[in-house]
Coordinates of C-alpha atoms in Angstrom, one line a residue:
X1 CA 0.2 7.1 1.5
X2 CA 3.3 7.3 -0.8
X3 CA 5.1 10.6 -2.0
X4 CA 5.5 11.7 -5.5
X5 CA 7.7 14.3 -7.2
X6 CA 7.0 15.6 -10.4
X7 CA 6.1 13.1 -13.3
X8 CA 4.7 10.6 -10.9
X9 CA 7.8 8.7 -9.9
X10 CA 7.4 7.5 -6.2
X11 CA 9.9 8.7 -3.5
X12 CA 10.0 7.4 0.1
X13 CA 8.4 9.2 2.7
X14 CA 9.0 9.0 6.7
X15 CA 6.9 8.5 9.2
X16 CA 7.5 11.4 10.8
X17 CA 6.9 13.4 7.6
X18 CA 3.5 11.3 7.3
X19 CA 2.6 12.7 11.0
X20 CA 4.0 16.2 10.6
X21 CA 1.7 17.1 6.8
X22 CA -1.4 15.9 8.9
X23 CA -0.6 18.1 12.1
X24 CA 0.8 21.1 9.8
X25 CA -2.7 20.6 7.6
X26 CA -5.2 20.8 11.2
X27 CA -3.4 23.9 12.1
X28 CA -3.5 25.7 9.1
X29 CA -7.2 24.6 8.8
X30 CA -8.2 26.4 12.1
X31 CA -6.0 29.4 11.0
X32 CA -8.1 29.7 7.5
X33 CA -11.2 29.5 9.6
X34 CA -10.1 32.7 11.4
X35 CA -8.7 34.7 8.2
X36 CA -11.8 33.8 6.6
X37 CA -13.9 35.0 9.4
X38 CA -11.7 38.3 9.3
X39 CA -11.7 38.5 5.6
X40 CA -15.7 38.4 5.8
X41 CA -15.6 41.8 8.1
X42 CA -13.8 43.5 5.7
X43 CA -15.6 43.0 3.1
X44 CA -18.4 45.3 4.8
X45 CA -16.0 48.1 4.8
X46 CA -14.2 47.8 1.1
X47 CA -14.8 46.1 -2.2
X48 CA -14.3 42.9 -3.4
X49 CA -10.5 43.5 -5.1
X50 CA -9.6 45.3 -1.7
X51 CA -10.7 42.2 0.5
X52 CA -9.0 40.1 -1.7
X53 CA -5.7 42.7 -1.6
X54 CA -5.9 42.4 2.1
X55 CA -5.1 38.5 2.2
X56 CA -1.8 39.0 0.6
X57 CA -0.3 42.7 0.4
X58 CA -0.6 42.5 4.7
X59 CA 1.1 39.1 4.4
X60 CA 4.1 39.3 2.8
X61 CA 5.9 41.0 5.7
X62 CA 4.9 38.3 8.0
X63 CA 6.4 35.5 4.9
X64 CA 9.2 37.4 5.0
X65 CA 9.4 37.2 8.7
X66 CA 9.1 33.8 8.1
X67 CA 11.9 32.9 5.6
X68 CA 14.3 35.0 7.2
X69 CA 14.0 33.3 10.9
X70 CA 15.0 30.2 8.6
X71 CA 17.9 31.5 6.3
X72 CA 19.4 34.0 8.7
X73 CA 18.5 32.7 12.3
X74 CA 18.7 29.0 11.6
X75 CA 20.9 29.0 8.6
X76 CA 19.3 27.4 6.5
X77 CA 20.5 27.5 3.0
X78 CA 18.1 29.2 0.3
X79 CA 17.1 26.8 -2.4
X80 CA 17.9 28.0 -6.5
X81 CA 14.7 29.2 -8.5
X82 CA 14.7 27.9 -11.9
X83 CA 12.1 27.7 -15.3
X84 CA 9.8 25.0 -13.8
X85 CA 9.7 26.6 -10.3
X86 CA 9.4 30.3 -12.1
X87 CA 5.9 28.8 -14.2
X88 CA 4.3 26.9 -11.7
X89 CA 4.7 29.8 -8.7
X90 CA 3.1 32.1 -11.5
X91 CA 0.4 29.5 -12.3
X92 CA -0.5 29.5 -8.7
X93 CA 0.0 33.2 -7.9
X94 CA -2.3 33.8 -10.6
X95 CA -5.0 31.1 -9.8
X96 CA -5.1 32.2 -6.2
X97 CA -5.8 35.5 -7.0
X98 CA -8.7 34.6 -9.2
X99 CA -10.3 31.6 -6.7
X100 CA -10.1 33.9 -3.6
X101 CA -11.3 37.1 -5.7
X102 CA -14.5 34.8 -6.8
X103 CA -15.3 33.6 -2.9
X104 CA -15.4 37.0 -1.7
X105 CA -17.5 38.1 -4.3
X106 CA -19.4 35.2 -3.4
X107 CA -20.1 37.0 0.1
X108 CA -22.3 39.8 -2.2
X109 CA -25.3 37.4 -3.3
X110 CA -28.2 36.8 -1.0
X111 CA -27.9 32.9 -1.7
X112 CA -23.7 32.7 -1.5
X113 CA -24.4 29.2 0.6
X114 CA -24.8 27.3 -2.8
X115 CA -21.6 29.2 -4.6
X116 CA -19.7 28.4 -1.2
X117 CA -20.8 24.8 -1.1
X118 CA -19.6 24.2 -4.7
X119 CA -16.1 26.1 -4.1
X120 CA -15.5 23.3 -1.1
X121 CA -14.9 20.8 -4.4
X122 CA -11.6 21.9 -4.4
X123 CA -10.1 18.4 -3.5
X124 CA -11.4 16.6 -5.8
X125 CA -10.8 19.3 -8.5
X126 CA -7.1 19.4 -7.2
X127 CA -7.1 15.6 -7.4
X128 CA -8.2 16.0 -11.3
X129 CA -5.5 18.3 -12.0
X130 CA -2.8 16.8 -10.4
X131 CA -3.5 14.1 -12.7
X132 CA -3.6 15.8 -15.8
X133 CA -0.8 18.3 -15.6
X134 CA 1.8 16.1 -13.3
X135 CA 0.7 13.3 -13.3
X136 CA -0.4 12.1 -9.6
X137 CA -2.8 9.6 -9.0
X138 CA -4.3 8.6 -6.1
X139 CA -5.9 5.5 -4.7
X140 CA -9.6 4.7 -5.0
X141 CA -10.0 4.6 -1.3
X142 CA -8.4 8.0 -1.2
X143 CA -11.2 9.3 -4.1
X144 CA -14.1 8.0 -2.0
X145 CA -12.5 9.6 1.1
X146 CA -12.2 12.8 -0.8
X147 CA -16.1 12.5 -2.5
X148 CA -17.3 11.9 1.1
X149 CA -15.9 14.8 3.0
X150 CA -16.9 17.2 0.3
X151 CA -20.3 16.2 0.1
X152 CA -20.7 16.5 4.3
X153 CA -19.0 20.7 3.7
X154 CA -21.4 20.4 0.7
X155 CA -24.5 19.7 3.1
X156 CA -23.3 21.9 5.8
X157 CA -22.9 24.7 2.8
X158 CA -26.7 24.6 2.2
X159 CA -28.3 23.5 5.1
X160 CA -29.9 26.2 6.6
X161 CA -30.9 27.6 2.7
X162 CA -34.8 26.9 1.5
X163 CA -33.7 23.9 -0.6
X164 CA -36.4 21.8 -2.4
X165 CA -35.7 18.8 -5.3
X166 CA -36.9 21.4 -7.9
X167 CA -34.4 24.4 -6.7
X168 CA -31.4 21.7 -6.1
X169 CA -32.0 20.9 -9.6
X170 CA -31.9 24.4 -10.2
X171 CA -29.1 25.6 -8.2
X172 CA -26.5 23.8 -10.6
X173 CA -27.0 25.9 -13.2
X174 CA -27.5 29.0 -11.2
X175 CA -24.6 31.9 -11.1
X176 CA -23.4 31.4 -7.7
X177 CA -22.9 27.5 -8.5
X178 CA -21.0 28.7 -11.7
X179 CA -19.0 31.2 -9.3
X180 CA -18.2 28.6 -6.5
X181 CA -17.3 26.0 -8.9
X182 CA -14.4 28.0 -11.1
X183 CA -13.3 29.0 -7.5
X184 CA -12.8 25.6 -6.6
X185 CA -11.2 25.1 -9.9
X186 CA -8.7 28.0 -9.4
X187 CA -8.4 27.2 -5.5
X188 CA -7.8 23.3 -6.6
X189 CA -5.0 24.5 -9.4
X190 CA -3.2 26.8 -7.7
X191 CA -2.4 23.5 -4.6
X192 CA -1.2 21.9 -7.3
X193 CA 0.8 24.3 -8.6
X194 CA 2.2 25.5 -5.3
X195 CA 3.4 21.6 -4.4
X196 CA 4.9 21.3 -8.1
X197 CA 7.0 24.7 -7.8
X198 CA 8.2 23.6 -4.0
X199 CA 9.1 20.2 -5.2
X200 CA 11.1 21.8 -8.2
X201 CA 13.4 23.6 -6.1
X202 CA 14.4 20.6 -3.7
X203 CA 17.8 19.4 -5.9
X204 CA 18.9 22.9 -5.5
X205 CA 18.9 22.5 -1.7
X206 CA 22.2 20.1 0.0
X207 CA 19.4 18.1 0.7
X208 CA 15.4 18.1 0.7
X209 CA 14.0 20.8 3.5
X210 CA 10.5 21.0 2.9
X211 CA 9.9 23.6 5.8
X212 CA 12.5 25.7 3.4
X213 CA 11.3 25.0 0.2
X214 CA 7.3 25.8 1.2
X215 CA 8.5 29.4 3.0
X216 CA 10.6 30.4 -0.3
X217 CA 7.8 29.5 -2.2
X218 CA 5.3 31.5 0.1
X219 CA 7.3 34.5 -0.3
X220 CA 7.7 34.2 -4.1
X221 CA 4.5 34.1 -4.5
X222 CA 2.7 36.4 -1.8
X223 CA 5.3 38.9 -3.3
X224 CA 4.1 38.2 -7.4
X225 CA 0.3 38.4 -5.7
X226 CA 1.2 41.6 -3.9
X227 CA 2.6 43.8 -6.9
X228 CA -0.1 42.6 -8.9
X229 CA -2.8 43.5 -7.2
X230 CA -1.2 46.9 -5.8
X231 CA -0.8 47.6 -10.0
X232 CA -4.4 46.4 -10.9
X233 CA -6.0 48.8 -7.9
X234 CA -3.2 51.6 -8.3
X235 CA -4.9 51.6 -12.2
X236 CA -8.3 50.3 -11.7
X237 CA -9.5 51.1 -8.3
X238 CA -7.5 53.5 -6.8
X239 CA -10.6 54.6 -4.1
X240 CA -10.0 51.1 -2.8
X241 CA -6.4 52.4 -1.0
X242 CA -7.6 54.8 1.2
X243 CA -10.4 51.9 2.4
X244 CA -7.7 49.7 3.0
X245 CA -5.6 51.8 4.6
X246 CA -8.1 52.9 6.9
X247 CA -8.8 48.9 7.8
X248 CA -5.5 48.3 8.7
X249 CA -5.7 46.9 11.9
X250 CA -8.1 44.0 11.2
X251 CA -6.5 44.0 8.2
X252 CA -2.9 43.0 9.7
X253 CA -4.6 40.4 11.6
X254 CA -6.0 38.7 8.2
X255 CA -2.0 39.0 7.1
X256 CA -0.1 37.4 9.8
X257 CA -2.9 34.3 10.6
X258 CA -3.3 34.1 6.6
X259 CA 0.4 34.4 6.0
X260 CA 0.9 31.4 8.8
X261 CA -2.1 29.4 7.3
X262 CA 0.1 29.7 4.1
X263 CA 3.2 28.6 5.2
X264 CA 1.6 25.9 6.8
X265 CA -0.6 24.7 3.8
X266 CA 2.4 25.0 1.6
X267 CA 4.8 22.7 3.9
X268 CA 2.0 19.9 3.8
X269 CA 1.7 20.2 0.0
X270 CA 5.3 19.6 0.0
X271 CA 4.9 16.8 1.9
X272 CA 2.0 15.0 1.3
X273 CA -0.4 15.2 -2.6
X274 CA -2.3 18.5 -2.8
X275 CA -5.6 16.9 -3.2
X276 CA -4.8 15.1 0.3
X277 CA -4.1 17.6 2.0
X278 CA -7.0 19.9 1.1
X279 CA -9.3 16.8 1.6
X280 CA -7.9 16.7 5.4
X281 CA -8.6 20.4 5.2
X282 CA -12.1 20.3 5.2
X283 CA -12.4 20.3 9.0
X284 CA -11.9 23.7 8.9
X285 CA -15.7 23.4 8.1
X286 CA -16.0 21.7 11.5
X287 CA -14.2 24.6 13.4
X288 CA -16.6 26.8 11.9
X289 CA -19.6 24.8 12.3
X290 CA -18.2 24.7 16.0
X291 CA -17.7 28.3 16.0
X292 CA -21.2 29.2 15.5
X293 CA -22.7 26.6 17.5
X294 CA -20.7 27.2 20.9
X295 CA -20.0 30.8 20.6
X296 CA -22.7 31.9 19.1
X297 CA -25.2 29.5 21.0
X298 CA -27.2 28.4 17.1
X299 CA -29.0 25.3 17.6
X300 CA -27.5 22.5 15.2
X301 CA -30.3 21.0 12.9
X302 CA -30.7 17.8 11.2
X303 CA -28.3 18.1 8.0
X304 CA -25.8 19.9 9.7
X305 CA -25.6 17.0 11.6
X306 CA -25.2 14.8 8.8
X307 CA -22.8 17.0 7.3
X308 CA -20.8 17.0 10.4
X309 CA -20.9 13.0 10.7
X310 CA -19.8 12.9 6.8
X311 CA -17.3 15.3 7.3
X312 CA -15.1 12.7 10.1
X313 CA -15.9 9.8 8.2
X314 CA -14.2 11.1 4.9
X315 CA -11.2 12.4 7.0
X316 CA -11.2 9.4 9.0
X317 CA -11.6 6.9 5.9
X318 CA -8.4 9.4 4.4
X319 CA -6.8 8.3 6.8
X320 CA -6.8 4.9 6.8
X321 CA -7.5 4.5 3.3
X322 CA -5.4 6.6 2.1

């Protein structure tokens, strides 16, 4: 796989850095599993913009944490934020908001499996955006990689729903599909953003840290998200604070493993294409699928299975296709 900064031009990547994004990506799948499993229980206990609120207001101290352990305890320098960087961590602050405000609203419809299958296009959206807005390609064995690991979430999405040809056909045009696709689209812009606005701030640095540049980043960000959000609910949906605030143990837990997940999604987007690394991501369907299967002792039926088997084949075909 070969790097790209923004415009398109190549750069050269090491090996190491080839190994760490895929290592970095694994881990931060598993640890979006476990948010999202989190982030599911509090939606039984406060609304949609509160759930959401959760993800990032009870991060930020831990992205803080995070960024000072690397300035102040390994002095590492801070990198310079400029225009480019300023628009694209906006662009993504923004689109974040809006993709993870749609999936837990997602959560309130009887048939959410479809809307959720349709969000997991997020790859291949990112893919499409990272061509038209900064110009990233990537390979046609890295596009069938991507297609075959989202249709294998896809299946697993919707395989224990009453499907038949007619309500397939149906399903596309239904709200939940419309829902799940524009939070793919949101969830797909704001990877490209986020690996755009870290890549921006590399010159600034003595030399290219991309461990520093994702954690400044992170905290720009979670910080834009937090103030929003706190501004929207202080003036919109002010009942939502005292639900929050009495969730605030689970809800610290959703910080500190979503705030990690972050910081690890964001150094393997500075590392590696966004569309990549999401497509890599998709075994955090598989941790789930596991999940439920060994801890919650649910038989595994046929196009689960299937889903399961297309899922390691795309990742696998990533991999050496890629």
């Amino acid at each position: 796989m070969t790097k790209t900064v923004l415009g398109g031009k190549p750069a050269p990547m090491l090996i190491q850095g080839m190994e760490l994004w895929i290592g970095i990506t694994l881990v931060s799948a598993f640890l979006q599993n476990l948010r999202s499993t989190f982030q599911k229980h509090l939606k039984k206990s406060m609304g949609t913009t509160g759930a959401t609120f959760v993800r990032f207001g009870f991060g930020m101290p831990f992205a803080l944490i995070y960024l000072a352990v690397l300035h102040f305890g390994l002095a590492r320098p801070l990198p310079s934020i400029n225009g480019t960087f300023a628009l694209w961590a906006a662009v993504g602050s923004m689109a974040q908001i809006g993709a993870t405000f749609l999936l837990v609203h997602l959560f309130s419809f009887r048939n959410f499996a479809v809307g959720t299958a349709y969000s997991r296009t997020e790859p291949a959206q990112a893919a499409l955006f990272a061509l038209i807005f900064v110009g990233e390609s990537v390979s046609a064995g890295t596009l069938l990689a991507i297609a075959i690991s989202v249709s294998g979430v896809m299946l697993i999405s919707v395989a224990r729903t009453a499907l038949s040809p007619v309500s397939i056909i149906t399903s596309i045009f239904s709200k939940t599909a419309g829902i799940g696709l524009a939070s793919g689209a949101l969830f797909g812009l704001s990877s490209v953003a986020y690996r755009s606005a870290s890549l921006s701030i590399a010159a600034s640095l003595p030399a290219p840290d991309a461990i520093m540049q994702a954690s400044f980043t992170l905290v720009v960000v979670i910080v834009t998200q937090t103030v929003t959000m706190l501004i929207w609910i202080i003036l919109r949906e002010r009942e939502e604070l005292a639900r929050i605030a009495r969730a605030w143990k689970p809800a610290i837990a959703v910080g500190f493993v979503g705030a990690t997940a972050s910081f690890g999604w964001f150094t393997a987007m500075t590392l590696q294409q966004a569309a990549v690394v999401k497509a890599l991501a998709q075994v955090e369907m598989l941790f789930a699928f596991a999940s439920t299967v060994f801890f919650f002792k649910e038989k595994i039926n046929k196009l689960e299975l299937i889903g399961c088997l297309l899922i390691v084949l795309g990742v696998l075909s990533l991999l050496a296709w890629g």
